[in-house]
mmCIF file of C-alpha atoms in Angstrom:
data_model
loop_
_atom_site.group_PDB
_atom_site.id
_atom_site.type_symbol
_atom_site.label_atom_id
_atom_site.label_comp_id
_atom_site.label_asym_id
_atom_site.label_seq_id
_atom_site.Cartn_x
_atom_site.Cartn_y
_atom_site.Cartn_z
ATOM 1 C CA UNK A 75 10.674 13.302 -17.509
ATOM 2 C CA UNK A 76 7.945 15.861 -18.066
ATOM 3 C CA UNK A 77 8.540 19.598 -18.066
ATOM 4 C CA UNK A 78 7.240 21.070 -14.840
ATOM 5 C CA UNK A 79 8.059 24.669 -15.586
ATOM 6 C CA UNK A 80 10.262 27.195 -17.287
ATOM 7 C CA UNK A 81 12.694 29.632 -15.681
ATOM 8 C CA UNK A 82 13.976 32.686 -17.537
ATOM 9 C CA UNK A 83 16.516 35.127 -16.128
ATOM 10 C CA UNK A 84 16.243 38.540 -17.764
ATOM 11 C CA UNK A 85 19.197 40.790 -16.865
ATOM 12 C CA UNK A 86 20.082 44.395 -17.516
ATOM 13 C CA UNK A 87 23.496 46.057 -17.503
ATOM 14 C CA UNK A 88 24.290 47.377 -14.037
ATOM 15 C CA UNK A 89 21.540 49.643 -12.832
ATOM 16 C CA UNK A 90 20.628 51.047 -16.251
ATOM 17 C CA UNK A 91 16.920 50.821 -15.396
ATOM 18 C CA UNK A 92 14.923 51.064 -12.197
ATOM 19 C CA UNK A 93 13.575 47.942 -10.484
ATOM 20 C CA UNK A 94 10.045 49.117 -11.326
ATOM 21 C CA UNK A 95 10.863 49.443 -15.047
ATOM 22 C CA UNK A 96 12.644 46.069 -14.974
ATOM 23 C CA UNK A 97 9.536 44.443 -13.497
ATOM 24 C CA UNK A 98 7.291 46.086 -16.095
ATOM 25 C CA UNK A 99 9.513 44.823 -18.926
ATOM 26 C CA UNK A 100 9.473 41.330 -17.381
ATOM 27 C CA UNK A 101 5.686 41.321 -17.225
ATOM 28 C CA UNK A 102 5.488 42.476 -20.853
ATOM 29 C CA UNK A 103 7.826 39.644 -21.901
ATOM 30 C CA UNK A 104 5.806 37.046 -19.983
ATOM 31 C CA UNK A 105 2.577 38.299 -21.554
ATOM 32 C CA UNK A 106 4.158 38.193 -25.028
ATOM 33 C CA UNK A 107 5.377 34.620 -24.500
ATOM 34 C CA UNK A 108 2.396 33.065 -22.734
ATOM 35 C CA UNK A 109 -0.456 35.587 -22.580
ATOM 36 C CA UNK A 110 -3.041 34.344 -20.103
ATOM 37 C CA UNK A 111 -2.537 30.726 -21.143
ATOM 38 C CA UNK A 112 -0.456 29.745 -18.075
ATOM 39 C CA UNK A 113 0.319 30.923 -14.574
ATOM 40 C CA UNK A 114 3.464 33.054 -14.508
ATOM 41 C CA UNK A 115 5.350 34.901 -11.790
ATOM 42 C CA UNK A 116 7.833 37.724 -12.388
ATOM 43 C CA UNK A 117 10.237 38.418 -9.515
ATOM 44 C CA UNK A 118 12.550 41.417 -9.762
ATOM 45 C CA UNK A 119 15.824 41.174 -7.837
ATOM 46 C CA UNK A 120 18.265 43.886 -6.847
ATOM 47 C CA UNK A 121 20.588 41.656 -4.812
ATOM 48 C CA UNK A 122 23.415 41.561 -7.398
ATOM 49 C CA UNK A 123 25.383 44.186 -9.315
ATOM 50 C CA UNK A 124 22.565 44.333 -11.823
ATOM 51 C CA UNK A 125 18.800 44.494 -11.617
ATOM 52 C CA UNK A 126 17.216 41.358 -13.066
ATOM 53 C CA UNK A 127 14.013 39.347 -13.324
ATOM 54 C CA UNK A 128 13.296 35.721 -12.660
ATOM 55 C CA UNK A 129 10.306 34.702 -14.770
ATOM 56 C CA UNK A 130 8.809 31.334 -13.889
ATOM 57 C CA UNK A 131 6.007 29.662 -15.829
ATOM 58 C CA UNK A 132 4.176 26.506 -14.818
ATOM 59 C CA UNK A 133 2.460 25.219 -17.975
ATOM 60 C CA UNK A 134 0.004 22.959 -16.158
ATOM 61 C CA UNK A 135 -3.290 24.481 -17.367
ATOM 62 C CA UNK A 136 -5.158 23.964 -14.146
ATOM 63 C CA UNK A 137 -3.621 20.587 -13.268
ATOM 64 C CA UNK A 138 -2.264 20.121 -9.765
ATOM 65 C CA UNK A 139 0.859 18.111 -9.059
ATOM 66 C CA UNK A 140 0.514 16.882 -5.462
ATOM 67 C CA UNK A 141 3.889 16.981 -3.672
#
């Protein structure tokens, strides 16, 4: 099976940082890992006891997988 994407969860202790700062840190991590090589989305969630990011990368380099 081929890899279709990567999913990273980046968590912080409780509410030690603001959602805005969490998102900024997530974007910086994604840029450090992949630069502009792949499409990446950083979603910041506040729905748990801690603020956290979901970072999803689809390393398809312009290819489209038709589903």
